[in-house]
CSV table of C-alpha atoms and ligand atoms in Angstrom, one decimal:
chain,number,residue,atom,x,y,z
A,62,UNK,CA,0.0,0.0,0.0
A,63,UNK,CA,1.4,3.4,-1.0
A,64,UNK,CA,2.3,5.7,2.0
A,65,UNK,CA,0.4,8.7,0.5
A,66,UNK,CA,-3.2,9.0,1.4
A,67,UNK,CA,-5.7,9.1,-1.5
A,68,UNK,CA,-7.8,11.5,0.5
A,69,UNK,CA,-7.0,13.6,3.6
A,70,UNK,CA,-8.5,16.3,5.7
A,71,UNK,CA,-6.3,18.3,8.1
A,72,UNK,CA,-7.4,20.4,11.1
A,73,UNK,CA,-10.8,20.7,9.5
A,74,UNK,CA,-13.6,22.8,10.9
A,75,UNK,CA,-17.1,23.3,9.6
A,76,UNK,CA,-19.6,25.6,11.2
A,77,UNK,CA,-23.1,26.4,10.2
A,78,UNK,CA,-25.1,29.4,11.3
A,79,UNK,CA,-27.6,28.3,13.9
A,80,UNK,CA,-30.9,29.9,14.9
A,81,UNK,CA,-31.0,33.6,16.0
A,82,UNK,CA,-30.1,34.1,19.7
A,83,UNK,CA,-32.5,37.1,19.9
A,84,UNK,CA,-32.7,40.7,18.8
A,85,UNK,CA,-29.2,42.2,18.3
A,86,UNK,CA,-27.5,39.0,19.6
A,87,UNK,CA,-26.6,37.5,16.2
A,88,UNK,CA,-26.8,33.8,15.4
A,89,UNK,CA,-25.6,30.9,17.3
A,90,UNK,CA,-22.7,28.9,15.7
A,91,UNK,CA,-23.3,25.2,15.0
A,92,UNK,CA,-19.9,23.5,14.8
A,93,UNK,CA,-20.5,20.3,12.9
A,94,UNK,CA,-16.9,19.3,12.4
A,95,UNK,CA,-14.5,20.4,15.1
A,96,UNK,CA,-10.8,20.1,14.2
A,97,UNK,CA,-10.7,16.7,12.4
A,98,UNK,CA,-7.5,15.3,10.8
A,99,UNK,CA,-8.2,12.0,9.0
A,100,UNK,CA,-6.8,10.2,6.0
A,101,UNK,CA,-7.9,7.3,3.7
A,102,UNK,CA,-5.2,5.2,2.2
A,103,UNK,CA,-5.3,3.8,-1.3
A,104,UNK,CA,-7.3,0.6,-1.5
A,105,UNK,CA,-8.5,0.7,2.1
A,106,UNK,CA,-11.9,1.2,3.8
A,107,UNK,CA,-11.9,3.6,6.6
A,108,UNK,CA,-15.1,3.1,8.7
A,109,UNK,CA,-16.4,6.4,10.2
A,110,UNK,CA,-18.9,5.7,13.0
A,111,UNK,CA,-21.1,7.7,15.4
A,112,UNK,CA,-24.7,8.5,16.4
A,113,UNK,CA,-26.8,10.8,14.1
A,114,UNK,CA,-25.8,14.4,14.5
A,115,UNK,CA,-22.2,13.7,15.3
A,116,UNK,CA,-21.0,15.3,12.0
A,117,UNK,CA,-19.9,12.2,10.1
A,118,UNK,CA,-22.0,12.9,7.0
A,119,UNK,CA,-20.8,16.6,6.9
A,120,UNK,CA,-17.2,15.3,7.2
A,121,UNK,CA,-17.9,12.9,4.3
A,122,UNK,CA,-19.1,15.7,2.1
A,123,UNK,CA,-16.2,17.9,3.1
A,124,UNK,CA,-13.8,15.2,1.9
A,125,UNK,CA,-15.4,15.7,-1.6
A,126,UNK,CA,-15.8,19.4,-1.2
A,127,UNK,CA,-19.5,19.1,-1.5
A,128,UNK,CA,-19.4,21.4,1.6
A,129,UNK,CA,-16.9,24.2,1.9
A,130,UNK,CA,-14.8,24.0,5.1
A,131,UNK,CA,-14.8,26.9,7.6
A,132,UNK,CA,-11.0,26.3,8.0
A,133,UNK,CA,-8.5,23.5,7.5
A,134,UNK,CA,-7.2,21.7,4.4
A,135,UNK,CA,-8.5,19.0,2.1
A,136,UNK,CA,-6.1,16.9,0.0
A,137,UNK,CA,-6.8,14.4,-2.8
A,138,UNK,CA,-4.0,12.3,-4.2
A,139,UNK,CA,-1.5,14.6,-2.5
A,140,UNK,CA,-2.9,17.8,-4.0
A,141,UNK,CA,-4.4,20.5,-1.8
A,142,UNK,CA,-7.9,21.0,-3.3
A,143,UNK,CA,-9.2,23.2,-0.6
A,144,UNK,CA,-9.3,26.4,-2.7
A,145,UNK,CA,-9.7,25.0,-6.2
A,146,UNK,CA,-12.4,26.7,-8.2
A,147,UNK,CA,-15.3,24.5,-9.5
A,148,UNK,CA,-13.7,24.3,-12.9
A,149,UNK,CA,-10.3,23.3,-11.4
A,150,UNK,CA,-12.1,20.7,-9.3
A,151,UNK,CA,-13.7,19.1,-12.3
A,152,UNK,CA,-11.0,16.5,-13.1
A,153,UNK,CA,-11.1,15.5,-9.4
A,154,UNK,CA,-14.9,15.3,-9.2
A,155,UNK,CA,-14.7,12.3,-11.5
A,156,UNK,CA,-12.4,10.5,-9.2
A,157,UNK,CA,-14.4,11.2,-6.0
A,158,UNK,CA,-17.9,9.9,-5.8
A,159,UNK,CA,-20.6,9.5,-3.1
A,160,UNK,CA,-23.2,6.8,-2.5
A,161,UNK,CA,-26.2,8.0,-0.5
A,162,UNK,CA,-28.2,6.3,2.3
A,163,UNK,CA,-31.4,6.7,0.4
A,164,UNK,CA,-30.8,6.2,-3.3
A,165,UNK,CA,-34.4,6.8,-4.1
A,166,UNK,CA,-34.2,10.4,-3.0
A,167,UNK,CA,-31.2,10.9,-5.2
A,168,UNK,CA,-32.6,9.3,-8.3
A,169,UNK,CA,-34.9,11.3,-10.5
A,170,UNK,CA,-38.3,9.4,-10.5
A,171,UNK,CA,-39.0,10.6,-14.1
A,172,UNK,CA,-35.6,9.3,-15.4
A,173,UNK,CA,-35.1,5.7,-16.6
A,174,UNK,CA,-32.0,4.0,-15.1
A,175,UNK,CA,-30.3,4.4,-18.5
A,176,UNK,CA,-30.9,8.1,-18.5
A,177,UNK,CA,-29.7,8.4,-14.9
A,178,UNK,CA,-26.4,6.5,-15.6
A,179,UNK,CA,-25.9,8.1,-19.0
A,180,UNK,CA,-26.2,11.6,-17.5
A,181,UNK,CA,-23.2,10.9,-15.3
A,182,UNK,CA,-21.2,9.5,-18.3
A,183,UNK,CA,-22.1,12.5,-20.5
A,184,UNK,CA,-21.2,15.1,-17.9
A,185,UNK,CA,-17.7,13.8,-17.9
A,186,UNK,CA,-17.5,13.2,-21.6
A,187,UNK,CA,-17.2,9.5,-21.3
A,188,UNK,CA,-19.4,8.3,-24.2
A,189,UNK,CA,-18.8,8.8,-27.9
A,190,UNK,CA,-22.2,7.5,-29.3
A,191,UNK,CA,-25.6,6.2,-28.4
A,192,UNK,CA,-24.5,2.6,-28.8
A,193,UNK,CA,-21.4,3.2,-26.7
A,194,UNK,CA,-23.6,4.7,-24.0
A,195,UNK,CA,-25.9,1.7,-24.1
A,196,UNK,CA,-23.0,-0.7,-23.8
A,197,UNK,CA,-21.5,1.1,-20.9
A,198,UNK,CA,-24.8,1.3,-19.0
A,199,UNK,CA,-25.4,-2.4,-19.6
A,200,UNK,CA,-21.9,-3.2,-18.3
A,201,UNK,CA,-22.4,-1.0,-15.2
A,202,UNK,CA,-25.7,-2.7,-14.4
A,203,UNK,CA,-24.1,-6.2,-14.8
A,204,UNK,CA,-21.2,-5.2,-12.6
A,205,UNK,CA,-23.6,-4.3,-9.7
A,206,UNK,CA,-25.7,-7.5,-10.1
A,207,UNK,CA,-28.6,-6.1,-12.2
A,208,UNK,CA,-29.6,-7.1,-15.8
A,209,UNK,CA,-29.0,-4.9,-18.9
A,210,UNK,CA,-32.8,-4.8,-19.6
A,211,UNK,CA,-33.3,-3.0,-16.2
A,212,UNK,CA,-32.0,0.1,-17.9
A,213,UNK,CA,-35.4,0.8,-19.4
A,214,UNK,CA,-37.2,0.9,-16.0
A,215,UNK,CA,-37.8,3.7,-13.6
A,216,UNK,CA,-36.6,3.9,-9.9
A,217,UNK,CA,-40.0,3.0,-8.4
A,218,UNK,CA,-40.0,-0.3,-10.2
A,219,UNK,CA,-37.0,-1.5,-8.0
A,220,UNK,CA,-36.7,-2.8,-4.5
A,221,UNK,CA,-34.6,-0.8,-1.9
A,222,UNK,CA,-31.6,-3.1,-2.4
A,223,UNK,CA,-31.8,-2.8,-6.2
A,224,UNK,CA,-32.1,0.9,-6.0
A,225,UNK,CA,-28.9,1.0,-3.9
A,226,UNK,CA,-27.2,-1.1,-6.6
A,227,UNK,CA,-28.3,1.6,-9.1
A,228,UNK,CA,-26.8,4.2,-6.8
A,229,UNK,CA,-23.6,2.3,-6.7
A,230,UNK,CA,-23.6,1.9,-10.6
A,231,UNK,CA,-24.1,5.6,-10.9
A,232,UNK,CA,-21.1,6.3,-8.6
A,233,UNK,CA,-19.0,3.7,-10.6
A,234,UNK,CA,-20.0,5.2,-14.0
A,235,UNK,CA,-17.2,7.7,-14.0
A,236,UNK,CA,-14.4,5.3,-12.9
A,237,UNK,CA,-13.8,6.9,-9.4
A,238,UNK,CA,-10.8,6.0,-7.2
A,239,UNK,CA,-12.4,7.2,-3.9
A,240,UNK,CA,-16.0,6.8,-2.7
A,241,UNK,CA,-17.7,8.2,0.3
A,242,UNK,CA,-20.4,5.6,1.2
A,243,UNK,CA,-22.8,7.6,3.4
A,244,UNK,CA,-24.7,5.0,5.4
A,245,UNK,CA,-25.2,2.9,2.3
A,246,UNK,CA,-27.1,0.1,4.1
A,247,UNK,CA,-28.9,1.9,6.9
A,248,UNK,CA,-32.2,2.2,5.0
A,249,UNK,CA,-32.1,-1.4,3.9
A,250,UNK,CA,-33.7,-4.6,5.3
A,251,UNK,CA,-31.2,-6.5,7.5
A,252,UNK,CA,-31.4,-9.4,5.0
A,253,UNK,CA,-30.2,-7.2,2.1
A,254,UNK,CA,-27.4,-5.3,4.0
A,255,UNK,CA,-24.8,-8.1,3.7
A,256,UNK,CA,-25.4,-8.3,0.0
A,257,UNK,CA,-24.7,-4.6,-0.5
A,258,UNK,CA,-21.7,-4.7,1.8
A,259,UNK,CA,-20.3,-7.7,-0.1
A,260,UNK,CA,-20.9,-6.0,-3.4
A,261,UNK,CA,-18.9,-3.0,-2.2
A,262,UNK,CA,-16.1,-5.2,-1.0
A,263,UNK,CA,-16.0,-7.1,-4.3
A,264,UNK,CA,-15.9,-3.9,-6.3
A,265,UNK,CA,-13.1,-2.6,-4.1
A,266,UNK,CA,-11.0,-5.7,-4.8
A,267,UNK,CA,-11.8,-5.6,-8.5
A,268,UNK,CA,-11.3,-1.9,-9.1
A,269,UNK,CA,-8.9,-0.9,-6.3
A,270,UNK,CA,-11.3,1.5,-4.8
A,271,UNK,CA,-10.9,3.4,-1.5
A,272,UNK,CA,-13.9,4.0,0.7
A,273,UNK,CA,-14.8,6.2,3.5
A,274,UNK,CA,-17.6,4.0,4.9
A,275,UNK,CA,-20.0,6.0,7.1
A,276,UNK,CA,-22.3,4.1,9.5
A,277,UNK,CA,-24.0,4.7,12.9
A,278,UNK,CA,-23.5,1.1,13.9
A,279,UNK,CA,-19.9,-0.1,14.6
A,280,UNK,CA,-20.9,-3.7,13.7
A,281,UNK,CA,-21.8,-2.7,10.1
A,282,UNK,CA,-18.3,-1.6,9.4
A,283,UNK,CA,-16.6,-4.4,11.3
A,284,UNK,CA,-15.9,-6.8,8.5
A,285,UNK,CA,-15.2,-4.2,5.8
A,286,UNK,CA,-12.9,-1.7,7.5
A,287,UNK,CA,-9.2,-1.9,7.9
A,288,UNK,CA,-9.3,1.1,10.2
A,289,UNK,CA,-12.1,2.8,12.1
A,290,UNK,CA,-12.6,6.3,13.4
A,291,UNK,CA,-15.3,7.1,15.9
A,292,UNK,CA,-16.8,10.5,16.0
A,293,UNK,CA,-18.7,12.4,18.8
A,294,UNK,CA,-20.0,15.9,18.6
A,295,UNK,CA,-17.8,16.8,15.6
A,296,UNK,CA,-14.6,15.3,16.8
A,297,UNK,CA,-12.8,12.0,16.3
A,298,UNK,CA,-12.6,10.5,19.8
A,299,UNK,CA,-11.0,7.1,18.9
A,300,UNK,CA,-9.1,5.9,15.8
A,301,UNK,CA,-7.5,2.5,15.4
A,302,UNK,CA,-7.3,-0.6,13.3
A,303,UNK,CA,-10.5,-2.6,13.3
A,304,UNK,CA,-8.9,-5.3,15.4
A,305,UNK,CA,-7.9,-2.8,18.1
A,306,UNK,CA,-11.3,-1.1,18.1
A,307,UNK,CA,-13.3,-4.4,18.4
A,308,UNK,CA,-11.0,-6.3,20.7
A,309,UNK,CA,-9.8,-3.4,22.9
A,310,UNK,CA,-11.9,-0.3,22.6
A,311,UNK,CA,-10.4,2.4,24.8
A,312,UNK,CA,-12.8,5.3,24.7
A,313,UNK,CA,-15.9,5.0,26.9
A,314,UNK,CA,-18.1,6.1,23.9
A,315,UNK,CA,-16.7,3.4,21.6
A,316,UNK,CA,-17.3,0.8,24.3
A,317,UNK,CA,-20.8,2.0,24.8
A,318,UNK,CA,-21.5,1.9,21.0
A,319,UNK,CA,-20.2,-1.7,21.0
A,320,UNK,CA,-22.3,-2.6,24.0
A,321,UNK,CA,-25.4,-1.5,22.1
A,322,UNK,CA,-25.4,-4.8,20.2
A,323,UNK,CA,-24.9,-8.4,21.5
A,324,UNK,CA,-21.2,-9.3,21.7
A,325,UNK,CA,-20.2,-13.0,21.5
A,326,UNK,CA,-17.0,-12.4,23.6
A,327,UNK,CA,-18.0,-13.0,27.3
A,328,UNK,CA,-15.0,-10.8,28.4
A,329,UNK,CA,-16.5,-7.9,26.6
A,330,UNK,CA,-19.4,-7.9,29.1
A,331,UNK,CA,-17.0,-7.0,31.8
A,332,UNK,CA,-16.2,-3.8,30.0
A,333,UNK,CA,-19.9,-3.0,29.1
A,334,UNK,CA,-21.0,0.6,29.4
A,335,UNK,CA,-24.6,1.6,28.7
A,336,UNK,CA,-25.1,4.8,26.8
A,337,UNK,CA,-27.8,7.0,28.3
A,338,UNK,CA,-29.3,10.3,27.1
A,339,UNK,CA,-28.9,12.0,23.7
A,340,UNK,CA,-26.0,13.7,22.0
A,341,UNK,CA,-25.8,17.2,23.4
A,342,UNK,CA,-26.7,20.0,21.0
A,343,UNK,CA,-23.7,21.2,19.0
A,344,UNK,CA,-25.1,24.7,19.4
A,345,UNK,CA,-24.3,24.4,23.1
A,346,UNK,CA,-21.5,21.8,23.5
A,347,UNK,CA,-20.5,20.9,27.1
A,348,UNK,CA,-17.3,22.3,28.6
A,349,UNK,CA,-14.4,20.0,29.0
A,350,UNK,CA,-14.7,16.5,27.4
A,351,UNK,CA,-17.8,16.7,25.1
A,352,UNK,CA,-18.8,13.2,26.3
A,353,UNK,CA,-18.7,13.9,30.0
A,354,UNK,CA,-22.4,14.5,30.6
A,355,UNK,CA,-23.0,10.9,29.4
A,356,UNK,CA,-19.8,9.2,30.4
A,357,UNK,CA,-20.3,6.7,33.2
A,358,UNK,CA,-16.7,7.0,34.4
A,359,UNK,CA,-16.3,10.8,34.1
A,360,UNK,CA,-14.1,12.4,36.8
A,361,UNK,CA,-15.4,15.6,38.3
A,362,UNK,CA,-13.0,18.5,38.2
A,363,UNK,CA,-11.1,16.9,35.3
A,364,UNK,CA,-13.5,15.7,32.6
A,365,UNK,CA,-15.9,18.6,33.0
A,366,UNK,CA,-13.0,21.1,32.7
A,367,UNK,CA,-10.3,19.9,30.3
A,368,UNK,CA,-10.8,18.9,26.7
A,369,UNK,CA,-8.9,15.6,26.2
A,370,UNK,CA,-6.6,15.7,23.1
A,371,UNK,CA,-6.5,12.7,20.7
A,372,UNK,CA,-3.3,10.9,21.8
A,373,UNK,CA,-1.5,7.8,20.8
A,374,UNK,CA,-2.0,4.9,23.1
A,375,UNK,CA,-0.1,2.3,21.1
A,376,UNK,CA,0.9,2.0,17.5
A,377,UNK,CA,-2.0,2.8,15.3
A,378,UNK,CA,-4.4,3.4,18.2
A,379,UNK,CA,-5.4,6.8,19.4
A,380,UNK,CA,-8.2,8.0,21.8
A,381,UNK,CA,-9.3,11.4,23.2
A,382,UNK,CA,-9.9,10.4,26.8
A,383,UNK,CA,-8.1,11.5,30.0
A,384,UNK,CA,-8.6,8.0,31.5
A,385,UNK,CA,-7.9,5.8,28.4
B,737,LIG,FE1,-15.3,10.0,30.0
B,737,LIG,FE2,-13.5,11.7,31.0
B,737,LIG,FE3,-12.7,10.1,29.1
B,737,LIG,FE4,-14.4,12.1,28.6
B,737,LIG,S1,-12.3,12.2,29.3
B,737,LIG,S2,-14.6,10.0,27.9
B,737,LIG,S3,-15.6,12.2,30.4
B,737,LIG,S4,-13.4,9.5,31.2
């Protein structure tokens, strides 16, 4: 594996303007991404996990510059793309694609599958004639496990799993190198999830793709990720290899996320932590460690005052916790 990341964000912040705080008091600031540095290596899947509202989808879009960062840098294949204009970004757009949680909402209901896939090909000048277009669309459908004759149908004629296959085909149409898969299986029946995850794995092997695989459930990314980053309130709170995260989670939030589902390892029960309450509002984040109001082992006077930095615990394993 090459030492240079295919995609990297560095000290990245993204704030949105929140609701008004009252007459003459301006607007609140909603910090969705709070100083994240993260990279995705060529050919790997980096799992990005956290509850809804933790900023993971915003971070995924920042990687692709579908959102503009408030500050920080974004790199693709070693090139700083943070300030490239839309026309300068064009050659990179082709190499960076996104798969959405709900492909139905991203597919035009009045467009046939052929039209939807051909649109992506045409935008990037990748077809030379109508017959070339038809051949390419047929090949894309076969690659994702659909049949060429499906190209004449409309999105509503497909099941959820088939629609996600169309979403994947559309992302693949322009021969990307890096794909942000934003909760690609969360909206699907449990029975279909493994099929889509396996399809993404097979495509990765076949085409040498790199994925940022976003999920709210750590178990979804367990078998596909080489490394995992856990996010809480806009920050990365633990980052490690999959083996380290699943066998020896060090941040109480990661341990609580893993506790949320049955674990076959009996030793894991000794470390079980139950997550209570909701994620605090990013409009009014807690002082000190952002996790302290929910943390079962928080230390008064320390955790409610000092923000823990992400620090190296052992090779490849980092956590942002005073007590890790
Ligand atoms: Fe819990 Fe304190 Fe660690 Fe935060 S720093 S996760 S509050 S123990």
